[in-house]
Amino acid sequence: MNALDSDGITIGVDIGGTKTHAVALGAGGEVLGEVRRRSGHGEELVVLAAVQAVETLAGELPGRAIARVGIGIPGTVDHLTGEVQQALNLGLDHVALGAQVSRRLGVPVHVENDVNAAALGSLGSPGEAEGRGAEPPSLAYLNLGTGLAVGTVLDGRLWRGVTGAAGEIGHIPLDPDGPLCVCGQRGCIEAMASGSGIARQWGADVPSAPEIADLAASGDERAASVLERLVWAVAGAVRLIVLAQDVRRVVIGGGLALALGERLRLPVLAQLREWEAASPFLASVAPADRVVLAPADRPLAAIGAALAARPV
Ligand SMILES: [Zn+2]
């Protein structure tokens, strides 16, 4: 038994809109076990789902004490107090999530925004050891889900911003002639490169992202135009992130990215390389070389929530 084992294990819980995913993390960052269950809606059921996921996972690892729990959740979070100020999809409004789960489990609980958690979780992904010498890792995790946001690790530490709003780049307009966004602006990144943005452009009966890619490949003009905007906006987001923060990696993840995989990565790289070919400046910064897809088989937000809960 090594030092961290004797100290107990850390469990990371990713509370999503539909699924709550708990992961037990060993000392070396290895996944010791995982449990998935349906998420609840509203304060009581969200807390219950998280507690039960941890208890089920603990039951599968007999003899291992839980030292602490980290939670990642889509919403505005005060990581110092563990309060979820708002998580609309889960029906939470000013909920002391960390305190409630902690009381039920009897261990310290840390709460983090899920995209920030996924950024931390990406540190152990392939390619992340490629820093120069002893350079601490700096990366961005670009989440393409229902919305779009970025989580940033700078010099090995999560950058949350002074009010926790760092990385809300979804509402930066890129195209003045682009689709209208929920926020009232036109051509926001999120209006083109997110599940909700695609749904708004498409209207009723929106197909899945892979179906849109299939339709585009078979010559459907509406699908081709939606896909083209998606690729253009993701490439634009990568360029923005790299120029603003000069991170070594931009990890593209989230449900939309996972659903499309290489069908997103390859055209995004092609777009970035086209821009690089036209600009010696952009070519010198080489944004295309920094893009990787999030691994489909690693629960980054749950792993990162566990990492965030560990004492520094
Ligand atoms: Zn917007």
Short mmCIF file of C-alpha atoms and ligand atoms in Angstrom, two decimals:
data_model
loop_
_atom_site.label_atom_id
_atom_site.label_comp_id
_atom_site.label_asym_id
_atom_site.label_seq_id
_atom_site.Cartn_x
_atom_site.Cartn_y
_atom_site.Cartn_z
CA MET A 1 0.00 0.00 0.00
CA ASN A 2 1.51 3.34 -1.00
CA ALA A 3 1.19 6.64 0.82
CA LEU A 4 -1.93 7.84 -0.95
CA ASP A 5 -3.71 4.50 -0.56
CA SER A 6 -3.19 4.61 3.18
CA ASP A 7 -4.59 8.13 2.98
CA GLY A 8 -7.74 6.78 1.29
CA ILE A 9 -8.98 7.11 -2.27
CA THR A 10 -10.43 10.12 -4.05
CA ILE A 11 -13.73 9.85 -5.87
CA GLY A 12 -14.64 12.25 -8.67
CA VAL A 13 -18.29 12.71 -9.60
CA ASP A 14 -19.36 14.28 -12.89
CA ILE A 15 -22.99 15.36 -12.55
CA GLY A 16 -24.33 15.80 -16.07
CA GLY A 17 -27.79 16.76 -17.29
CA THR A 18 -28.72 13.10 -17.78
CA LYS A 19 -25.97 10.99 -16.18
CA THR A 20 -24.02 11.08 -12.92
CA HIS A 21 -20.66 9.38 -13.39
CA ALA A 22 -18.41 8.56 -10.43
CA VAL A 23 -14.79 7.49 -10.76
CA ALA A 24 -12.39 6.26 -8.06
CA LEU A 25 -8.88 7.56 -8.64
CA GLY A 26 -5.70 5.88 -7.45
CA ALA A 27 -2.51 7.60 -6.40
CA GLY A 28 -1.05 7.59 -9.93
CA GLY A 29 -4.24 8.93 -11.50
CA GLU A 30 -5.38 5.45 -12.54
CA VAL A 31 -9.10 4.71 -12.58
CA LEU A 32 -9.83 2.03 -9.95
CA GLY A 33 -13.52 1.76 -10.66
CA GLU A 34 -16.47 3.70 -12.04
CA VAL A 35 -20.23 3.86 -11.67
CA ARG A 36 -22.88 5.53 -13.82
CA ARG A 37 -26.43 6.30 -12.85
CA ARG A 38 -29.19 8.65 -13.91
CA SER A 39 -28.91 12.21 -12.66
CA GLY A 40 -31.66 13.60 -10.51
CA HIS A 41 -33.37 16.94 -11.12
CA GLY A 42 -33.76 19.48 -8.35
CA GLU A 43 -31.76 19.85 -5.16
CA GLU A 44 -32.82 16.72 -3.30
CA LEU A 45 -32.48 14.29 -6.22
CA VAL A 46 -29.19 15.74 -7.51
CA VAL A 47 -27.66 15.31 -4.03
CA LEU A 48 -29.14 11.82 -3.70
CA ALA A 49 -27.78 10.66 -7.09
CA ALA A 50 -24.29 11.93 -6.22
CA VAL A 51 -24.31 10.32 -2.76
CA GLN A 52 -25.60 7.01 -4.09
CA ALA A 53 -23.05 6.95 -6.92
CA VAL A 54 -20.23 7.41 -4.39
CA GLU A 55 -21.67 4.80 -2.02
CA THR A 56 -22.14 2.25 -4.82
CA LEU A 57 -18.58 2.80 -6.02
CA ALA A 58 -17.21 2.55 -2.47
CA GLY A 59 -19.09 -0.74 -2.09
CA GLU A 60 -17.19 -2.09 -5.12
CA LEU A 61 -13.84 -1.25 -3.54
CA PRO A 62 -13.95 -3.03 -0.18
CA GLY A 63 -11.22 -2.16 2.29
CA ARG A 64 -10.52 1.22 0.65
CA ALA A 65 -11.54 4.26 2.66
CA ILE A 66 -12.82 7.32 0.83
CA ALA A 67 -10.68 10.29 1.80
CA ARG A 68 -12.45 12.96 -0.22
CA VAL A 69 -14.88 13.59 -3.05
CA GLY A 70 -14.74 16.06 -5.93
CA ILE A 71 -17.82 17.05 -7.91
CA GLY A 72 -17.94 18.56 -11.39
CA ILE A 73 -21.22 20.18 -12.38
CA PRO A 74 -22.41 22.25 -15.37
CA GLY A 75 -23.12 25.62 -13.81
CA THR A 76 -21.78 28.59 -11.91
CA VAL A 77 -19.91 27.34 -8.89
CA ASP A 78 -18.10 28.84 -5.91
CA HIS A 79 -15.25 26.36 -5.59
CA LEU A 80 -14.21 27.82 -2.22
CA THR A 81 -17.58 27.18 -0.51
CA GLY A 82 -18.92 24.34 -2.67
CA GLU A 83 -22.05 26.33 -3.47
CA VAL A 84 -23.70 25.89 -6.87
CA GLN A 85 -25.01 29.34 -7.66
CA GLN A 86 -26.84 28.17 -10.72
CA ALA A 87 -27.10 24.94 -12.72
CA LEU A 88 -30.18 25.47 -14.86
CA ASN A 89 -30.27 22.07 -16.54
CA LEU A 90 -30.29 20.38 -13.14
CA GLY A 91 -32.77 22.76 -11.55
CA LEU A 92 -30.29 24.10 -8.98
CA ASP A 93 -30.38 27.68 -7.72
CA HIS A 94 -28.03 28.61 -4.86
CA VAL A 95 -27.58 25.13 -3.45
CA ALA A 96 -24.88 24.27 -0.89
CA LEU A 97 -24.06 21.12 -2.84
CA GLY A 98 -20.62 20.51 -1.34
CA ALA A 99 -21.88 20.88 2.24
CA GLN A 100 -24.91 18.64 1.67
CA VAL A 101 -22.97 15.80 0.02
CA SER A 102 -20.22 16.15 2.62
CA ARG A 103 -22.72 15.84 5.48
CA ARG A 104 -24.19 12.68 3.95
CA LEU A 105 -20.85 11.01 3.22
CA GLY A 106 -18.77 12.29 6.13
CA VAL A 107 -15.80 13.36 3.96
CA PRO A 108 -14.65 16.71 2.54
CA VAL A 109 -16.29 17.57 -0.81
CA HIS A 110 -14.92 20.00 -3.41
CA VAL A 111 -17.19 21.39 -6.15
CA GLU A 112 -15.93 22.60 -9.52
CA ASN A 113 -17.49 23.69 -12.80
CA ASP A 114 -17.50 20.60 -15.06
CA VAL A 115 -15.60 22.18 -17.96
CA ASN A 116 -12.89 23.35 -15.57
CA ALA A 117 -12.81 19.85 -14.10
CA ALA A 118 -12.42 18.35 -17.60
CA ALA A 119 -9.51 20.72 -18.26
CA LEU A 120 -7.75 19.41 -15.15
CA GLY A 121 -8.67 15.85 -16.12
CA SER A 122 -7.03 16.39 -19.52
CA LEU A 123 -3.60 16.83 -17.91
CA GLY A 124 -3.09 13.08 -17.83
CA SER A 125 -4.19 12.53 -21.43
CA PRO A 126 -1.83 11.46 -24.21
CA GLY A 127 0.29 14.31 -25.52
CA GLU A 128 0.25 16.24 -22.27
CA ALA A 129 3.70 15.09 -21.22
CA GLU A 130 5.11 16.83 -24.28
CA GLY A 131 5.96 20.11 -22.61
CA ARG A 132 9.45 21.48 -23.06
CA GLY A 133 11.70 20.19 -20.30
CA ALA A 134 10.27 21.02 -16.89
CA GLU A 135 7.67 23.39 -18.34
CA PRO A 136 4.46 23.07 -16.30
CA PRO A 137 1.51 22.06 -18.48
CA SER A 138 -0.75 24.69 -20.01
CA LEU A 139 -3.81 23.57 -21.92
CA ALA A 140 -7.33 24.52 -22.80
CA TYR A 141 -10.29 22.14 -22.84
CA LEU A 142 -12.84 23.33 -25.40
CA ASN A 143 -16.21 21.83 -24.52
CA LEU A 144 -18.71 21.40 -27.34
CA GLY A 145 -21.90 20.33 -25.63
CA THR A 146 -25.32 21.91 -25.36
CA GLY A 147 -23.36 25.15 -25.02
CA LEU A 148 -19.72 26.03 -25.60
CA ALA A 149 -17.09 27.05 -23.07
CA VAL A 150 -13.42 26.55 -22.39
CA GLY A 151 -11.58 25.43 -19.26
CA THR A 152 -7.98 26.55 -18.91
CA VAL A 153 -4.98 25.21 -17.04
CA LEU A 154 -2.11 27.70 -17.01
CA ASP A 155 1.27 26.65 -15.61
CA GLY A 156 -0.33 23.57 -14.09
CA ARG A 157 -3.11 25.43 -12.28
CA LEU A 158 -6.75 25.90 -13.15
CA TRP A 159 -7.51 29.48 -14.21
CA ARG A 160 -11.07 30.27 -13.10
CA GLY A 161 -10.95 34.05 -13.43
CA VAL A 162 -11.66 36.50 -10.61
CA THR A 163 -15.43 35.80 -10.62
CA GLY A 164 -15.34 32.24 -11.96
CA ALA A 165 -16.45 33.36 -15.43
CA ALA A 166 -13.17 32.71 -17.28
CA GLY A 167 -13.64 30.69 -20.44
CA GLU A 168 -17.17 31.76 -21.33
CA ILE A 169 -16.09 32.37 -24.91
CA GLY A 170 -19.29 30.96 -26.43
CA HIS A 171 -20.79 34.42 -26.74
CA ILE A 172 -17.91 36.04 -28.55
CA PRO A 173 -19.35 36.86 -31.99
CA LEU A 174 -17.20 35.68 -34.90
CA ASP A 175 -19.51 36.32 -37.83
CA PRO A 176 -21.65 39.47 -38.04
CA ASP A 177 -23.78 37.71 -40.71
CA GLY A 178 -24.04 34.46 -38.73
CA PRO A 179 -27.09 32.96 -37.06
CA LEU A 180 -28.90 34.82 -34.27
CA CYS A 181 -27.81 33.67 -30.80
CA VAL A 182 -29.94 33.20 -27.66
CA CYS A 183 -27.91 36.05 -26.11
CA GLY A 184 -29.21 38.54 -28.70
CA GLN A 185 -25.98 38.88 -30.65
CA ARG A 186 -25.40 37.45 -34.11
CA GLY A 187 -22.80 34.86 -35.13
CA CYS A 188 -21.61 33.92 -31.62
CA ILE A 189 -19.28 30.92 -31.47
CA GLU A 190 -21.93 29.03 -29.50
CA ALA A 191 -24.64 29.82 -32.07
CA MET A 192 -22.62 27.82 -34.63
CA ALA A 193 -20.60 25.33 -32.58
CA SER A 194 -22.87 23.77 -29.96
CA GLY A 195 -25.81 21.41 -29.76
CA SER A 196 -28.22 24.23 -28.91
CA GLY A 197 -26.81 26.43 -31.70
CA ILE A 198 -27.24 23.68 -34.28
CA ALA A 199 -30.78 22.99 -33.04
CA ARG A 200 -31.67 26.69 -33.34
CA GLN A 201 -30.34 26.85 -36.89
CA TRP A 202 -32.06 23.64 -37.94
CA GLY A 203 -35.47 24.14 -36.37
CA ALA A 204 -37.83 21.25 -35.62
CA ASP A 205 -36.67 17.60 -35.73
CA VAL A 206 -32.95 18.30 -35.69
CA PRO A 207 -30.96 15.16 -36.58
CA SER A 208 -27.96 14.02 -34.50
CA ALA A 209 -24.56 15.47 -35.40
CA PRO A 210 -23.39 12.28 -37.16
CA GLU A 211 -26.66 12.25 -39.13
CA ILE A 212 -26.05 15.87 -40.16
CA ALA A 213 -22.54 14.87 -41.30
CA ASP A 214 -24.05 11.98 -43.30
CA LEU A 215 -26.63 14.28 -44.87
CA ALA A 216 -23.93 16.81 -45.75
CA ALA A 217 -21.84 14.07 -47.37
CA SER A 218 -24.84 13.03 -49.46
CA GLY A 219 -25.30 16.58 -50.79
CA ASP A 220 -27.94 18.04 -48.44
CA GLU A 221 -27.32 21.80 -48.59
CA ARG A 222 -28.82 22.72 -45.23
CA ALA A 223 -26.74 20.05 -43.48
CA ALA A 224 -23.60 21.08 -45.37
CA SER A 225 -24.08 24.70 -44.36
CA VAL A 226 -24.63 23.84 -40.66
CA LEU A 227 -21.59 21.55 -40.67
CA GLU A 228 -19.44 24.12 -42.45
CA ARG A 229 -20.35 26.77 -39.86
CA LEU A 230 -19.64 24.33 -37.03
CA VAL A 231 -16.16 23.55 -38.37
CA TRP A 232 -15.41 27.21 -39.10
CA ALA A 233 -16.50 28.31 -35.61
CA VAL A 234 -14.55 25.54 -33.82
CA ALA A 235 -11.45 26.47 -35.82
CA GLY A 236 -12.11 30.13 -34.93
CA ALA A 237 -12.40 29.23 -31.24
CA VAL A 238 -9.10 27.33 -31.36
CA ARG A 239 -7.38 30.29 -33.05
CA LEU A 240 -8.81 32.66 -30.45
CA ILE A 241 -7.71 30.47 -27.52
CA VAL A 242 -4.20 29.94 -28.87
CA LEU A 243 -3.66 33.62 -29.68
CA ALA A 244 -5.10 34.77 -26.33
CA GLN A 245 -3.40 32.24 -24.08
CA ASP A 246 -0.64 30.47 -26.00
CA VAL A 247 -1.51 27.13 -24.39
CA ARG A 248 0.39 24.10 -25.67
CA ARG A 249 -2.74 22.02 -26.27
CA VAL A 250 -6.35 22.66 -27.13
CA VAL A 251 -8.29 19.52 -26.21
CA ILE A 252 -11.64 19.41 -28.01
CA GLY A 253 -14.24 17.46 -26.06
CA GLY A 254 -17.89 17.34 -25.07
CA GLY A 255 -20.81 15.36 -26.47
CA LEU A 256 -20.81 17.03 -29.89
CA ALA A 257 -17.06 16.49 -30.37
CA LEU A 258 -17.25 12.88 -29.20
CA ALA A 259 -20.15 12.16 -31.56
CA LEU A 260 -18.25 13.49 -34.60
CA GLY A 261 -14.68 12.49 -33.71
CA GLU A 262 -12.40 12.59 -36.74
CA ARG A 263 -15.26 14.01 -38.81
CA LEU A 264 -14.78 17.17 -36.76
CA ARG A 265 -11.04 17.10 -36.07
CA LEU A 266 -9.89 16.67 -39.68
CA PRO A 267 -11.92 19.53 -41.22
CA VAL A 268 -11.03 21.79 -38.26
CA LEU A 269 -7.34 21.09 -38.90
CA ALA A 270 -7.85 21.73 -42.62
CA GLN A 271 -9.48 25.10 -41.86
CA LEU A 272 -6.70 26.12 -39.47
CA ARG A 273 -4.03 25.10 -41.99
CA GLU A 274 -5.78 27.14 -44.69
CA TRP A 275 -5.61 30.20 -42.42
CA GLU A 276 -1.98 29.41 -41.54
CA ALA A 277 -1.12 29.15 -45.26
CA ALA A 278 -2.44 32.69 -45.76
CA SER A 279 -0.67 34.18 -42.73
CA PRO A 280 3.01 33.72 -41.87
CA PHE A 281 2.16 35.13 -38.43
CA LEU A 282 -0.53 32.53 -37.74
CA ALA A 283 1.69 29.81 -39.23
CA SER A 284 4.42 30.76 -36.72
CA VAL A 285 1.95 30.25 -33.86
CA ALA A 286 0.79 26.95 -35.42
CA PRO A 287 -2.66 26.50 -33.83
CA ALA A 288 -3.35 23.36 -35.91
CA ASP A 289 -0.42 21.55 -34.28
CA ARG A 290 -1.94 22.10 -30.84
CA VAL A 291 -5.34 20.47 -31.43
CA VAL A 292 -6.20 17.06 -30.04
CA LEU A 293 -9.55 15.34 -29.54
CA ALA A 294 -10.47 14.37 -26.00
CA PRO A 295 -10.06 10.60 -25.58
CA ALA A 296 -13.47 8.92 -25.87
CA ASP A 297 -12.65 6.33 -23.21
CA ARG A 298 -11.50 8.64 -20.39
CA PRO A 299 -14.12 10.37 -18.21
CA LEU A 300 -12.17 13.65 -18.05
CA ALA A 301 -14.64 15.67 -15.97
CA ALA A 302 -14.97 12.98 -13.28
CA ILE A 303 -11.19 12.45 -13.18
CA GLY A 304 -10.58 16.20 -13.04
CA ALA A 305 -13.16 16.64 -10.27
CA ALA A 306 -11.20 14.07 -8.23
CA LEU A 307 -7.91 15.85 -9.00
CA ALA A 308 -9.42 19.21 -8.00
CA ALA A 309 -10.45 17.73 -4.63
CA ARG A 310 -6.92 16.65 -3.73
CA PRO A 311 -4.98 18.89 -1.39
CA VAL A 312 -2.46 21.04 -3.29
ZN ZN B 1 -24.35 34.57 -27.96
#
